[in-house]
Short mmCIF file of C-alpha atoms in Angstrom, two decimals:
data_model
loop_
_atom_site.label_atom_id
_atom_site.label_comp_id
_atom_site.label_asym_id
_atom_site.label_seq_id
_atom_site.Cartn_x
_atom_site.Cartn_y
_atom_site.Cartn_z
CA MET A 902 0.00 0.00 0.00
CA THR A 903 1.35 3.40 -0.93
CA THR A 904 1.54 6.25 1.57
CA HIS A 905 -1.42 8.65 1.57
CA PRO A 906 -1.00 11.58 -0.82
CA SER A 907 -0.75 14.97 0.88
CA PRO A 908 -3.86 17.24 0.92
CA ALA A 909 -2.07 19.60 -1.46
CA VAL A 910 -1.56 16.84 -4.02
CA LEU A 911 -5.18 15.76 -3.61
CA ALA A 912 -6.37 19.31 -4.18
CA ARG A 913 -4.24 19.58 -7.30
CA TYR A 914 -5.59 16.20 -8.48
CA ALA A 915 -9.19 17.37 -8.05
CA ASP A 916 -8.59 20.71 -9.77
CA ARG A 917 -8.27 20.29 -13.50
CA GLU A 918 -6.70 23.73 -13.96
CA MET A 919 -3.68 22.78 -11.87
CA SER A 920 -1.38 20.55 -13.87
CA LEU A 921 -0.16 17.42 -12.13
CA ASP A 922 2.30 15.16 -13.90
CA GLU A 923 0.87 11.95 -15.31
CA ALA A 924 2.75 9.53 -13.08
CA THR A 925 1.46 11.27 -9.95
CA VAL A 926 -2.10 11.30 -11.34
CA TRP A 927 -1.93 7.54 -11.84
CA SER A 928 -0.54 6.82 -8.41
CA VAL A 929 -3.13 9.07 -6.75
CA GLU A 930 -5.87 7.42 -8.76
CA VAL A 931 -4.78 3.90 -7.79
CA HIS A 932 -4.52 4.99 -4.18
CA LEU A 933 -7.98 6.59 -4.21
CA GLU A 934 -9.54 3.39 -5.57
CA ASN A 935 -8.44 1.55 -2.45
CA CYS A 936 -8.50 4.22 0.26
CA ALA A 937 -11.89 5.38 1.55
CA ASP A 938 -10.34 7.99 3.88
CA CYS A 939 -8.59 9.85 1.07
CA ARG A 940 -11.72 9.65 -1.05
CA ALA A 941 -13.70 11.23 1.77
CA GLN A 942 -11.01 13.88 2.25
CA MET A 943 -11.09 14.76 -1.44
CA ALA A 944 -14.91 14.82 -1.51
CA GLY A 945 -14.88 17.13 1.52
CA SER A 946 -12.63 19.65 -0.18
CA ALA A 947 -14.64 19.70 -3.44
CA THR A 948 -15.76 23.07 -4.74
CA ASP A 949 -19.40 24.07 -5.13
CA ASP A 950 -19.09 23.80 -8.90
CA SER A 951 -18.00 20.17 -8.68
CA ARG A 952 -20.81 19.41 -6.27
CA ASP A 953 -23.31 20.94 -8.69
CA LEU A 954 -21.87 18.91 -11.53
CA LEU A 955 -22.01 15.68 -9.49
CA ALA A 956 -25.59 16.38 -8.46
CA ARG A 957 -26.56 17.00 -12.09
CA VAL A 958 -24.89 13.78 -13.22
CA ALA A 959 -26.55 11.79 -10.43
CA ALA A 960 -29.96 13.23 -11.34
CA GLY A 961 -29.35 12.42 -15.01
CA VAL A 962 -28.34 8.83 -14.24
CA ASP A 963 -31.35 8.35 -11.96
CA HIS A 964 -33.65 9.73 -14.64
CA ASN A 965 -32.26 7.41 -17.31
CA ILE A 966 -32.50 4.40 -15.02
CA ALA A 967 -36.14 5.26 -14.32
CA ALA A 968 -36.88 5.79 -18.03
CA GLY A 969 -35.06 2.67 -19.29
CA PRO A 970 -36.46 -0.85 -19.44
CA ALA A 971 -36.91 -2.68 -16.14
CA PRO A 972 -34.16 -5.19 -15.38
CA ALA A 973 -35.03 -8.80 -16.19
CA GLY A 974 -36.31 -10.41 -13.00
CA ARG A 975 -34.70 -13.34 -11.27
CA ARG A 976 -36.27 -16.50 -12.51
CA SER A 977 -34.19 -19.07 -10.73
CA TRP A 978 -36.98 -21.66 -10.57
CA LEU A 979 -37.38 -21.45 -14.35
CA ALA A 980 -33.65 -21.97 -14.84
CA ALA A 981 -33.65 -24.88 -12.38
CA ARG A 982 -36.54 -26.49 -14.24
CA ASN A 983 -34.63 -26.22 -17.52
CA ARG A 984 -31.50 -27.69 -15.98
CA TRP A 985 -33.07 -30.74 -14.39
CA LEU A 986 -35.81 -31.69 -16.80
CA VAL A 987 -34.99 -33.13 -20.17
CA TRP A 988 -37.81 -31.88 -22.35
CA HIS A 989 -37.38 -34.35 -25.14
CA SER A 990 -37.84 -37.28 -22.73
CA VAL A 991 -41.22 -36.03 -21.47
CA PRO A 992 -43.28 -38.10 -24.00
CA TRP A 993 -41.29 -41.20 -23.04
CA LEU A 994 -41.87 -40.57 -19.34
CA ILE A 995 -45.60 -40.18 -19.97
CA MET A 996 -45.54 -43.52 -21.84
CA THR A 997 -43.66 -45.17 -18.95
CA VAL A 998 -46.20 -43.94 -16.41
CA ALA A 999 -49.07 -45.04 -18.66
CA VAL A 1000 -47.60 -48.53 -19.03
CA LEU A 1001 -47.20 -48.78 -15.25
CA GLY A 1002 -50.84 -47.72 -14.92
CA CYS A 1003 -51.85 -50.55 -17.27
CA ALA A 1004 -49.73 -52.97 -15.21
CA VAL A 1005 -51.63 -51.96 -12.07
CA LEU A 1006 -54.92 -52.61 -13.90
CA LEU A 1007 -53.72 -56.02 -15.11
CA ASP A 1008 -52.65 -56.96 -11.60
CA ALA A 1009 -56.10 -56.04 -10.32
CA LEU A 1010 -57.87 -58.02 -13.09
CA GLN A 1011 -55.64 -61.11 -13.01
CA PRO A 1012 -54.50 -61.74 -9.41
CA SER A 1013 -53.51 -65.33 -10.28
CA LEU A 1014 -50.63 -64.22 -12.56
CA PRO A 1015 -47.27 -63.01 -11.12
CA SER A 1016 -47.39 -59.26 -10.50
CA VAL A 1017 -46.79 -57.35 -13.77
CA VAL A 1018 -45.72 -54.27 -11.80
CA SER A 1019 -42.77 -56.07 -10.21
CA LEU A 1020 -41.85 -57.62 -13.58
CA LEU A 1021 -41.82 -54.21 -15.28
CA ALA A 1022 -40.21 -52.24 -12.43
CA PRO A 1023 -36.55 -53.00 -13.33
CA VAL A 1024 -36.91 -51.86 -16.94
CA ALA A 1025 -39.30 -48.95 -16.32
CA PRO A 1026 -36.60 -46.20 -16.22
CA LEU A 1027 -34.60 -47.56 -19.17
CA PRO A 1028 -36.42 -45.79 -22.05
CA GLY A 1029 -36.11 -42.45 -20.24
CA VAL A 1030 -32.40 -42.96 -19.51
CA ALA A 1031 -31.67 -43.99 -23.10
CA ILE A 1032 -33.44 -40.90 -24.44
CA ALA A 1033 -31.68 -38.61 -21.96
CA TRP A 1034 -28.27 -39.40 -23.45
CA SER A 1035 -28.90 -39.81 -27.11
CA ARG A 1036 -27.75 -38.20 -30.32
CA ARG A 1037 -30.95 -38.92 -32.13
CA HIS A 1038 -33.43 -37.73 -29.57
CA ASP A 1039 -31.71 -34.69 -28.07
CA PRO A 1040 -32.17 -31.91 -30.64
CA ALA A 1041 -29.35 -29.84 -29.16
CA TRP A 1042 -26.91 -32.73 -28.78
CA GLU A 1043 -24.17 -31.09 -30.83
CA LEU A 1044 -24.33 -27.91 -28.77
CA VAL A 1045 -24.49 -29.80 -25.49
CA ALA A 1046 -21.71 -32.25 -26.38
CA GLY A 1047 -19.18 -29.45 -26.85
CA THR A 1048 -19.72 -27.88 -23.43
CA PRO A 1049 -17.65 -28.53 -20.30
CA ALA A 1050 -20.76 -29.72 -18.44
CA ALA A 1051 -21.21 -32.68 -20.82
CA GLY A 1052 -20.10 -35.91 -19.20
CA LEU A 1053 -21.07 -38.45 -16.58
CA ALA A 1054 -22.31 -35.72 -14.20
CA MET A 1055 -24.80 -34.54 -16.80
CA LEU A 1056 -25.96 -38.09 -17.60
CA LEU A 1057 -26.48 -38.69 -13.85
CA ARG A 1058 -28.39 -35.42 -13.51
CA ARG A 1059 -30.66 -36.35 -16.41
CA THR A 1060 -31.06 -39.88 -15.03
CA ALA A 1061 -32.06 -38.38 -11.70
CA GLY A 1062 -34.68 -36.36 -13.56
CA VAL A 1063 -36.06 -39.57 -15.06
CA LEU A 1064 -36.01 -41.44 -11.72
CA ALA A 1065 -37.78 -38.50 -10.05
CA VAL A 1066 -40.79 -39.35 -12.22
CA VAL A 1067 -40.47 -43.15 -12.42
CA VAL A 1068 -39.79 -43.85 -8.71
CA PRO A 1069 -42.95 -42.10 -7.38
CA ALA A 1070 -44.96 -43.88 -10.08
CA LEU A 1071 -43.50 -47.21 -8.95
CA VAL A 1072 -44.16 -46.41 -5.28
CA LEU A 1073 -47.80 -45.67 -6.12
CA ALA A 1074 -48.09 -48.81 -8.26
CA SER A 1075 -46.57 -51.06 -5.59
CA ALA A 1076 -48.82 -49.54 -2.94
CA ARG A 1077 -51.91 -50.22 -5.10
CA THR A 1078 -50.93 -53.82 -5.86
CA GLY A 1079 -49.31 -54.78 -2.56
CA VAL A 1080 -45.95 -55.74 -4.11
CA SER A 1081 -42.92 -55.35 -1.83
CA LEU A 1082 -41.53 -51.82 -2.18
CA ALA A 1083 -37.89 -52.94 -1.87
CA LEU A 1084 -38.35 -55.52 -4.65
CA THR A 1085 -39.79 -52.80 -6.90
CA LEU A 1086 -37.29 -50.01 -6.32
CA LEU A 1087 -34.00 -51.88 -5.81
CA PRO A 1088 -34.11 -53.73 -9.17
CA CYS A 1089 -35.13 -50.46 -10.80
CA VAL A 1090 -32.04 -48.68 -9.40
CA ALA A 1091 -29.80 -51.66 -10.16
CA PHE A 1092 -30.90 -51.74 -13.80
CA THR A 1093 -30.38 -47.99 -14.13
CA ALA A 1094 -26.83 -48.31 -12.78
CA ALA A 1095 -26.23 -51.30 -15.07
CA THR A 1096 -27.38 -49.26 -18.09
CA ILE A 1097 -24.92 -46.48 -17.29
CA THR A 1098 -22.03 -48.89 -16.63
CA LEU A 1099 -22.67 -50.90 -19.76
CA GLY A 1100 -23.31 -47.63 -21.63
CA ALA A 1101 -19.69 -46.63 -21.01
CA PHE A 1102 -18.67 -49.49 -23.30
CA VAL A 1103 -21.41 -49.83 -25.91
CA GLY A 1104 -23.41 -46.58 -25.65
CA VAL A 1105 -26.34 -45.90 -23.32
CA ARG A 1106 -29.02 -46.51 -25.94
CA ARG A 1107 -27.65 -49.95 -26.85
CA ALA A 1108 -27.13 -50.81 -23.20
CA ALA A 1109 -30.74 -49.94 -22.38
CA ALA A 1110 -32.06 -51.95 -25.35
CA GLY A 1111 -29.85 -54.94 -24.52
CA LEU A 1112 -30.69 -55.04 -20.83
CA GLY A 1113 -34.41 -54.56 -21.52
CA THR A 1114 -34.44 -57.42 -24.03
CA ALA A 1115 -32.40 -59.70 -21.76
CA TRP A 1116 -34.76 -59.11 -18.84
CA ALA A 1117 -37.83 -59.70 -21.00
CA LEU A 1118 -36.49 -62.98 -22.43
CA ALA A 1119 -34.88 -64.37 -19.28
CA VAL A 1120 -37.45 -63.40 -16.64
CA VAL A 1121 -40.69 -61.86 -17.95
CA VAL A 1122 -41.53 -64.47 -20.62
CA PRO A 1123 -40.89 -67.55 -18.39
CA ALA A 1124 -42.84 -65.93 -15.54
CA VAL A 1125 -45.85 -65.26 -17.78
CA VAL A 1126 -45.71 -68.72 -19.40
CA THR A 1127 -45.39 -70.66 -16.14
CA ALA A 1128 -47.56 -68.21 -14.12
CA GLU A 1129 -44.97 -68.50 -11.32
CA PRO A 1130 -43.25 -65.47 -9.73
CA PRO A 1131 -39.61 -65.46 -10.96
CA ALA A 1132 -36.89 -66.66 -8.59
CA VAL A 1133 -34.90 -63.40 -8.86
CA LEU A 1134 -37.83 -61.44 -7.41
CA GLN A 1135 -38.42 -63.68 -4.34
CA PRO A 1136 -38.68 -61.81 -1.01
CA GLY A 1137 -35.17 -62.84 0.12
CA SER A 1138 -33.40 -61.38 -2.88
CA SER A 1139 -33.60 -57.69 -2.01
CA GLY A 1140 -30.17 -57.77 -0.33
CA VAL A 1141 -28.62 -59.11 -3.52
CA TRP A 1142 -30.30 -56.35 -5.57
CA ALA A 1143 -29.03 -53.67 -3.20
CA LEU A 1144 -25.48 -55.05 -3.39
CA LEU A 1145 -25.73 -55.24 -7.18
CA ALA A 1146 -26.95 -51.64 -7.42
CA LEU A 1147 -24.08 -50.40 -5.23
CA THR A 1148 -21.43 -52.35 -7.15
CA LEU A 1149 -22.70 -51.21 -10.53
CA ALA A 1150 -22.93 -47.58 -9.38
CA GLY A 1151 -19.32 -47.79 -8.17
CA LEU A 1152 -18.23 -49.27 -11.50
CA ALA A 1153 -20.05 -46.51 -13.40
CA ALA A 1154 -18.21 -43.88 -11.37
CA THR A 1155 -14.85 -45.27 -12.49
CA ARG A 1156 -15.82 -44.98 -16.16
CA ALA A 1157 -16.47 -41.21 -16.13
CA ASP A 1158 -14.01 -40.52 -18.94
CA SER A 1159 -16.09 -42.59 -21.38
CA PHE A 1160 -18.87 -40.02 -21.32
CA ARG A 1161 -16.93 -36.90 -22.31
CA ARG A 1162 -18.06 -37.14 -25.90
CA LEU A 1163 -21.37 -38.34 -27.30
CA THR A 1164 -20.18 -41.29 -29.36
CA SER A 1165 -21.99 -42.56 -32.42
CA HIS A 1166 -23.33 -45.47 -30.33
CA ASN A 1167 -25.59 -43.03 -28.54
CA MET B 1065 -7.64 5.47 -29.38
CA ARG B 1066 -8.52 1.84 -28.76
CA THR B 1067 -8.73 0.25 -25.35
CA VAL B 1068 -6.23 -2.58 -25.06
CA SER B 1069 -7.97 -5.55 -23.48
CA ALA B 1070 -6.30 -7.72 -20.88
CA ALA B 1071 -6.40 -10.74 -23.19
CA GLU B 1072 -4.24 -8.93 -25.75
CA THR B 1073 -1.43 -8.29 -23.32
CA ALA B 1074 -1.61 -11.60 -21.45
CA THR B 1075 1.25 -13.96 -22.16
CA THR B 1076 0.42 -17.38 -23.47
CA THR B 1077 2.39 -20.55 -22.99
CA TYR B 1078 1.55 -22.02 -26.38
CA PRO B 1079 2.62 -21.01 -29.88
CA TRP B 1080 -0.76 -21.49 -31.58
CA VAL B 1081 -4.31 -21.25 -30.31
CA VAL B 1082 -5.34 -24.11 -32.61
CA HIS B 1083 -2.69 -26.55 -33.74
CA ALA B 1084 -3.38 -29.71 -35.74
CA GLU B 1085 -0.67 -32.04 -37.02
CA GLY B 1086 -1.58 -34.87 -39.35
CA LEU B 1087 -5.12 -34.70 -38.00
CA ARG B 1088 -7.47 -37.45 -39.13
CA VAL B 1089 -11.18 -37.45 -38.27
CA ARG B 1090 -13.86 -39.89 -39.31
CA ALA B 1091 -17.38 -38.94 -40.37
CA GLY B 1092 -19.13 -42.30 -40.02
CA ARG B 1093 -16.78 -44.76 -41.76
CA HIS B 1094 -15.40 -42.19 -44.18
CA LEU B 1095 -12.16 -40.41 -43.28
CA ALA B 1096 -13.36 -36.84 -43.89
CA VAL B 1097 -10.25 -35.10 -42.53
CA ASP B 1098 -7.13 -36.95 -43.64
CA GLY B 1099 -3.73 -35.69 -42.56
CA LEU B 1100 -4.55 -32.02 -42.04
CA ASP B 1101 -1.86 -29.68 -40.73
CA LEU B 1102 -3.22 -26.40 -39.47
CA ALA B 1103 -1.93 -23.67 -37.16
CA LEU B 1104 -4.19 -20.78 -36.22
CA ASP B 1105 -3.50 -17.75 -34.09
CA THR B 1106 -5.66 -14.89 -32.85
CA GLY B 1107 -7.70 -13.33 -35.66
CA VAL B 1108 -10.59 -14.19 -37.97
CA HIS B 1109 -9.90 -17.17 -40.20
CA GLY B 1110 -12.20 -18.03 -43.07
CA LEU B 1111 -12.48 -21.74 -43.82
CA LEU B 1112 -13.27 -22.32 -47.49
CA GLY B 1113 -13.66 -25.51 -49.45
CA PRO B 1114 -16.02 -27.32 -51.80
CA ASN B 1115 -18.87 -29.50 -50.52
CA GLY B 1116 -17.53 -32.61 -48.85
CA ALA B 1117 -14.12 -31.08 -48.24
CA GLY B 1118 -14.39 -31.97 -44.55
CA LYS B 1119 -15.16 -28.51 -43.21
CA THR B 1120 -17.97 -29.56 -40.87
CA THR B 1121 -16.05 -32.63 -39.65
CA LEU B 1122 -13.02 -30.47 -38.94
CA MET B 1123 -15.23 -28.02 -37.04
CA ARG B 1124 -16.69 -30.86 -34.97
CA ALA B 1125 -13.23 -32.16 -34.12
CA LEU B 1126 -12.06 -28.66 -33.13
CA ALA B 1127 -15.19 -28.25 -31.00
CA THR B 1128 -14.20 -31.52 -29.22
CA VAL B 1129 -17.55 -33.06 -30.20
CA VAL B 1130 -15.96 -35.95 -32.11
CA LYS B 1131 -12.76 -37.73 -31.25
CA PRO B 1132 -9.96 -37.54 -33.82
CA ALA B 1133 -9.06 -40.89 -35.38
CA GLY B 1134 -5.38 -39.99 -35.52
CA GLY B 1135 -2.81 -37.22 -35.49
CA ARG B 1136 -2.38 -34.53 -32.90
CA LEU B 1137 -4.77 -31.74 -32.00
CA THR B 1138 -3.93 -29.03 -29.49
CA LEU B 1139 -6.35 -26.29 -28.46
CA LEU B 1140 -5.19 -23.43 -26.21
CA GLY B 1141 -2.04 -25.40 -25.49
CA GLU B 1142 -3.88 -28.50 -24.26
CA SER B 1143 -4.07 -31.76 -26.11
CA VAL B 1144 -7.67 -32.73 -26.89
CA ASP B 1145 -7.18 -36.07 -28.62
CA GLY B 1146 -7.81 -39.38 -26.92
CA ARG B 1147 -8.95 -39.52 -23.32
CA ALA B 1148 -7.79 -36.08 -22.24
CA ASP B 1149 -9.89 -34.11 -19.75
CA LEU B 1150 -11.67 -31.60 -21.95
CA ARG B 1151 -13.35 -29.46 -19.33
CA ARG B 1152 -10.82 -26.64 -19.19
CA VAL B 1153 -10.51 -26.35 -22.95
CA ARG B 1154 -14.28 -26.49 -23.44
CA ARG B 1155 -14.79 -23.52 -21.10
CA GLY B 1156 -12.86 -21.43 -23.63
CA LEU B 1157 -14.77 -22.69 -26.68
CA GLY B 1158 -17.71 -21.25 -28.55
CA TYR B 1159 -19.31 -23.41 -31.22
CA LEU B 1160 -22.14 -22.91 -33.66
CA PRO B 1161 -22.89 -26.16 -35.49
CA GLN B 1162 -24.12 -26.12 -39.06
CA GLN B 1163 -27.54 -27.43 -38.11
CA PHE B 1164 -28.11 -26.76 -34.50
CA GLY B 1165 -31.09 -28.19 -32.71
CA PHE B 1166 -32.74 -26.37 -29.86
CA TYR B 1167 -35.56 -26.88 -27.41
CA PRO B 1168 -38.52 -25.14 -29.10
CA ARG B 1169 -40.22 -24.12 -25.85
CA PHE B 1170 -37.21 -22.15 -24.60
CA THR B 1171 -37.14 -18.40 -25.09
CA VAL B 1172 -34.00 -16.91 -26.64
CA ARG B 1173 -32.89 -15.73 -23.22
CA GLU B 1174 -33.51 -19.12 -21.60
CA PHE B 1175 -31.64 -20.84 -24.42
CA VAL B 1176 -28.57 -18.61 -24.14
CA GLU B 1177 -28.76 -18.81 -20.31
CA TYR B 1178 -28.91 -22.59 -20.45
CA MET B 1179 -25.89 -22.70 -22.75
CA ALA B 1180 -24.02 -20.29 -20.46
CA TRP B 1181 -24.77 -22.60 -17.57
CA LEU B 1182 -23.55 -25.61 -19.55
CA LYS B 1183 -20.36 -23.70 -20.26
CA GLU B 1184 -19.87 -23.44 -16.48
CA MET B 1185 -19.78 -19.66 -16.37
CA PRO B 1186 -19.73 -18.06 -12.91
CA LYS B 1187 -23.34 -17.77 -11.74
CA ALA B 1188 -23.16 -14.02 -11.08
CA ALA B 1189 -21.82 -13.28 -14.57
CA VAL B 1190 -24.54 -15.18 -16.46
CA PRO B 1191 -27.43 -12.64 -16.68
CA GLY B 1192 -25.17 -9.81 -17.83
CA ALA B 1193 -23.27 -11.95 -20.32
CA VAL B 1194 -26.53 -13.32 -21.73
CA GLN B 1195 -27.97 -9.84 -22.26
CA ARG B 1196 -24.74 -8.64 -23.86
CA ALA B 1197 -24.57 -11.62 -26.24
CA ILE B 1198 -28.20 -11.11 -27.27
CA ASP B 1199 -27.57 -7.38 -27.81
CA ARG B 1200 -24.47 -8.05 -29.89
CA VAL B 1201 -26.36 -10.21 -32.38
CA GLY B 1202 -29.24 -7.72 -32.54
CA LEU B 1203 -31.94 -9.90 -30.97
CA THR B 1204 -32.75 -7.57 -28.07
CA ALA B 1205 -36.35 -7.10 -29.18
CA LYS B 1206 -36.85 -10.86 -29.48
CA ALA B 1207 -35.08 -11.86 -26.25
CA ASP B 1208 -38.25 -13.17 -24.63
CA ALA B 1209 -39.78 -14.77 -27.73
CA ARG B 1210 -39.93 -18.55 -27.88
CA MET B 1211 -37.39 -20.21 -30.15
CA LYS B 1212 -40.09 -21.90 -32.26
CA THR B 1213 -41.51 -18.50 -33.27
CA LEU B 1214 -38.21 -17.24 -34.73
CA SER B 1215 -37.34 -17.08 -38.42
CA GLY B 1216 -34.32 -18.89 -39.86
CA GLY B 1217 -32.05 -15.85 -39.72
CA MET B 1218 -33.06 -15.06 -36.15
CA LEU B 1219 -32.39 -18.66 -35.10
CA ARG B 1220 -28.95 -18.39 -36.64
CA ARG B 1221 -28.32 -15.21 -34.65
CA ALA B 1222 -29.54 -16.89 -31.46
CA GLY B 1223 -27.02 -19.63 -32.24
CA ILE B 1224 -24.26 -17.05 -32.62
CA ALA B 1225 -25.33 -15.47 -29.31
CA GLN B 1226 -24.90 -18.78 -27.45
CA ALA B 1227 -21.51 -19.25 -29.09
CA ILE B 1228 -20.14 -15.88 -27.95
CA VAL B 1229 -21.81 -15.77 -24.53
CA ASN B 1230 -18.72 -17.00 -22.67
CA ASP B 1231 -16.28 -14.69 -24.54
CA PRO B 1232 -14.53 -17.74 -26.00
CA ALA B 1233 -10.84 -17.83 -26.83
CA VAL B 1234 -11.67 -20.13 -29.74
CA LEU B 1235 -14.87 -19.39 -31.62
CA LEU B 1236 -15.98 -21.91 -34.24
CA LEU B 1237 -18.82 -20.88 -36.53
CA ASP B 1238 -20.06 -23.37 -39.12
CA GLU B 1239 -21.96 -21.59 -41.90
CA PRO B 1240 -23.08 -18.68 -39.70
CA THR B 1241 -24.30 -16.46 -42.54
CA VAL B 1242 -26.89 -18.89 -43.93
CA GLY B 1243 -30.30 -17.23 -43.74
CA LEU B 1244 -29.01 -13.78 -42.82
CA ASP B 1245 -30.20 -10.88 -44.96
CA PRO B 1246 -27.57 -8.53 -46.51
CA GLU B 1247 -27.85 -5.95 -43.74
CA GLN B 1248 -27.47 -8.56 -41.01
CA ARG B 1249 -24.48 -9.98 -42.82
CA LEU B 1250 -22.79 -6.58 -42.64
CA ASP B 1251 -23.53 -6.42 -38.90
CA PHE B 1252 -22.22 -9.94 -38.55
CA ARG B 1253 -18.94 -9.04 -40.25
CA GLU B 1254 -18.59 -6.16 -37.81
CA LEU B 1255 -19.14 -8.60 -34.93
CA LEU B 1256 -16.54 -10.96 -36.37
CA ARG B 1257 -13.91 -8.24 -36.57
CA ASP B 1258 -14.76 -7.22 -33.02
CA VAL B 1259 -14.48 -10.75 -31.59
CA GLY B 1260 -11.38 -11.50 -33.69
CA VAL B 1261 -9.36 -8.80 -31.94
CA ASP B 1262 -8.53 -11.04 -29.01
CA SER B 1263 -9.80 -14.52 -29.88
CA CYS B 1264 -9.21 -17.06 -32.59
CA VAL B 1265 -12.30 -17.21 -34.81
CA LEU B 1266 -12.75 -19.89 -37.46
CA VAL B 1267 -15.67 -19.28 -39.82
CA SER B 1268 -16.66 -21.94 -42.30
CA THR B 1269 -18.52 -20.55 -45.30
CA HIS B 1270 -19.20 -20.90 -48.99
CA LEU B 1271 -19.31 -17.17 -49.56
CA VAL B 1272 -15.87 -16.04 -50.68
CA GLU B 1273 -16.81 -12.36 -50.38
CA ASP B 1274 -17.60 -12.80 -46.66
CA VAL B 1275 -14.09 -14.14 -46.18
CA VAL B 1276 -12.45 -11.31 -48.06
CA ALA B 1277 -14.49 -8.67 -46.23
CA ALA B 1278 -14.19 -9.88 -42.67
CA CYS B 1279 -11.29 -12.30 -42.33
CA THR B 1280 -7.61 -11.70 -41.66
CA ASP B 1281 -6.66 -15.12 -42.95
CA VAL B 1282 -8.00 -17.64 -45.46
CA VAL B 1283 -7.81 -21.41 -44.99
CA LEU B 1284 -8.71 -23.51 -48.01
CA ILE B 1285 -9.17 -27.26 -47.60
CA ASN B 1286 -10.09 -29.95 -50.08
CA GLU B 1287 -10.69 -33.66 -49.48
CA GLY B 1288 -9.60 -33.37 -45.88
CA ARG B 1289 -6.24 -31.72 -46.56
CA LEU B 1290 -4.97 -28.18 -46.31
CA VAL B 1291 -4.66 -26.64 -49.77
CA TYR B 1292 -3.79 -23.07 -48.97
CA GLN B 1293 -3.42 -20.69 -46.05
CA GLY B 1294 -2.76 -16.98 -46.54
CA THR B 1295 -4.25 -13.50 -46.39
CA PRO B 1296 -7.30 -12.50 -48.45
CA ASN B 1297 -5.06 -10.33 -50.64
CA ASP B 1298 -2.86 -13.33 -51.42
CA LEU B 1299 -5.99 -15.28 -52.35
CA ILE B 1300 -7.02 -12.50 -54.74
CA ALA B 1301 -3.51 -12.46 -56.24
CA GLN B 1302 -3.77 -16.19 -57.04
CA GLY B 1303 -6.52 -15.71 -59.63
CA GLY B 1304 -5.95 -14.87 -63.29
CA GLN B 1305 -8.33 -13.57 -65.99
CA GLY B 1306 -9.03 -17.06 -67.28
CA ASP B 1307 -10.33 -18.46 -63.98
CA ALA B 1308 -13.99 -18.99 -63.18
CA GLY B 1309 -15.62 -16.48 -60.85
CA ASP B 1310 -17.32 -13.09 -60.73
CA SER B 1311 -14.93 -11.37 -58.36
CA ALA B 1312 -11.16 -11.36 -57.95
CA ALA B 1313 -11.43 -13.44 -54.76
CA GLU B 1314 -13.65 -16.03 -56.44
CA ARG B 1315 -11.16 -16.30 -59.31
CA GLY B 1316 -8.37 -16.82 -56.78
CA TYR B 1317 -10.41 -19.50 -55.03
CA SER B 1318 -11.15 -21.43 -58.22
CA ALA B 1319 -7.56 -21.05 -59.45
CA LEU B 1320 -6.20 -22.56 -56.23
CA LEU B 1321 -8.66 -25.46 -56.34
CA ARG B 1322 -7.98 -26.14 -60.03
CA ARG B 1323 -4.22 -26.18 -59.42
CA HIS B 1324 -4.60 -28.45 -56.40
CA ARG B 1325 -6.78 -30.91 -58.33
CA ALA B 1326 -4.33 -30.93 -61.22
CA GLU B 1327 -1.47 -31.73 -58.82
CA ALA B 1328 -3.51 -34.44 -57.08
CA GLY B 1329 -4.47 -35.95 -60.45
CA ARG B 1330 -0.88 -36.35 -61.54
#
């Protein structure tokens, strides 16, 4: 910090008639920017003319502020909505919820069959997740893919947006049909984590399609044909599902660098 | 007297803002950029070339949207090929794709705000930067109109606004003048000169006169290779009376291409 300029120098600085050499003007100016005392001292010794001028300028600025357009208001909730929701996946989420609604109806009409809700729960979020990270379905993919925010964090954020719709729908469906809540939600989370982990290697869209098909062929079809609840959804298996979900989520976290670019698989 | 911006006087630790050596980039299976050597510094560079020359693919590679298939690519002194962490480089990029998708329900302001957020700009700087970008492209009156209500030229300008919102060090514009009327094109050239003072701007276009009017440097590529790099005046000097074209620059352009094709054919 420089020493305070003397009152005489300050007076010469304020008076444009008195010539002060350029180097001194600069050093006084830098000092004044950081020193409130000297600013006050200089303001106190201002002449009436300067005060008039300052008052006129202040009035002019106030007038122009009042006459100009109002500043754009804060719309943080709007911005938050745009950041968390993926608009192009809305139709797919509506479809998912509608299918779950149909499953609840089927369960009510056909109590003898294994619960359709619990059979559909693991694959319910997959269409939404696939759409959330997709070249074909995201209109702005090229813009988004070139930004620093693109990557695993963004995929997780969009997946969270999908789960925020699918999980409450599943909770409602399981409450209506009396299926165990843990055996509805844990497979759902495990399949979502599996999609992201597998997506690091083959693309999220392919991973979602592959896992959905595998589940349908290996579990849903046999369960419907034999009318027996599948072994993987027996009451004791929820611990295994939880462990699977945790492991897969951990694996996905280690593959973050695979999501920096939207590859052609997506 | 012109104000010297901080970016002009800042020292850099790299010789070129954009540096490609033997760059190869695939578009699908086809090798659209094949062994391109390019070094760009601060200024406005016009990227010319016939259809299918690899302009858009090169732009995508420079925007870090697609991964190069081979060669070396350095942006702002950081390598961006392979598995490099792209976050820091991407914060300094602005990119307008040739066909950019958008979310139709967003207003222009929401769209530019969303892109600013994706570019990880400091939260406090976003509203001001958004307004400034919208003002610079002349969309102030349409700032709160929904994107789906805009005309083609206005959409293009909204795209330019999102590209410049973060004051990028590297600005990549793919066919930015498509759909702009003659008056807007003049304004756009003014904007280019303004931005080019302290950033590296690469503009891909088919309009040779745009390049001559607004660019400090011409880059001509054909079939994925660099054909010519020089000033607009050098380009004009290349053309003779016998060459195709209505202006001196167009004759220079066609002369260069004809000579390159003749050499390649031998």
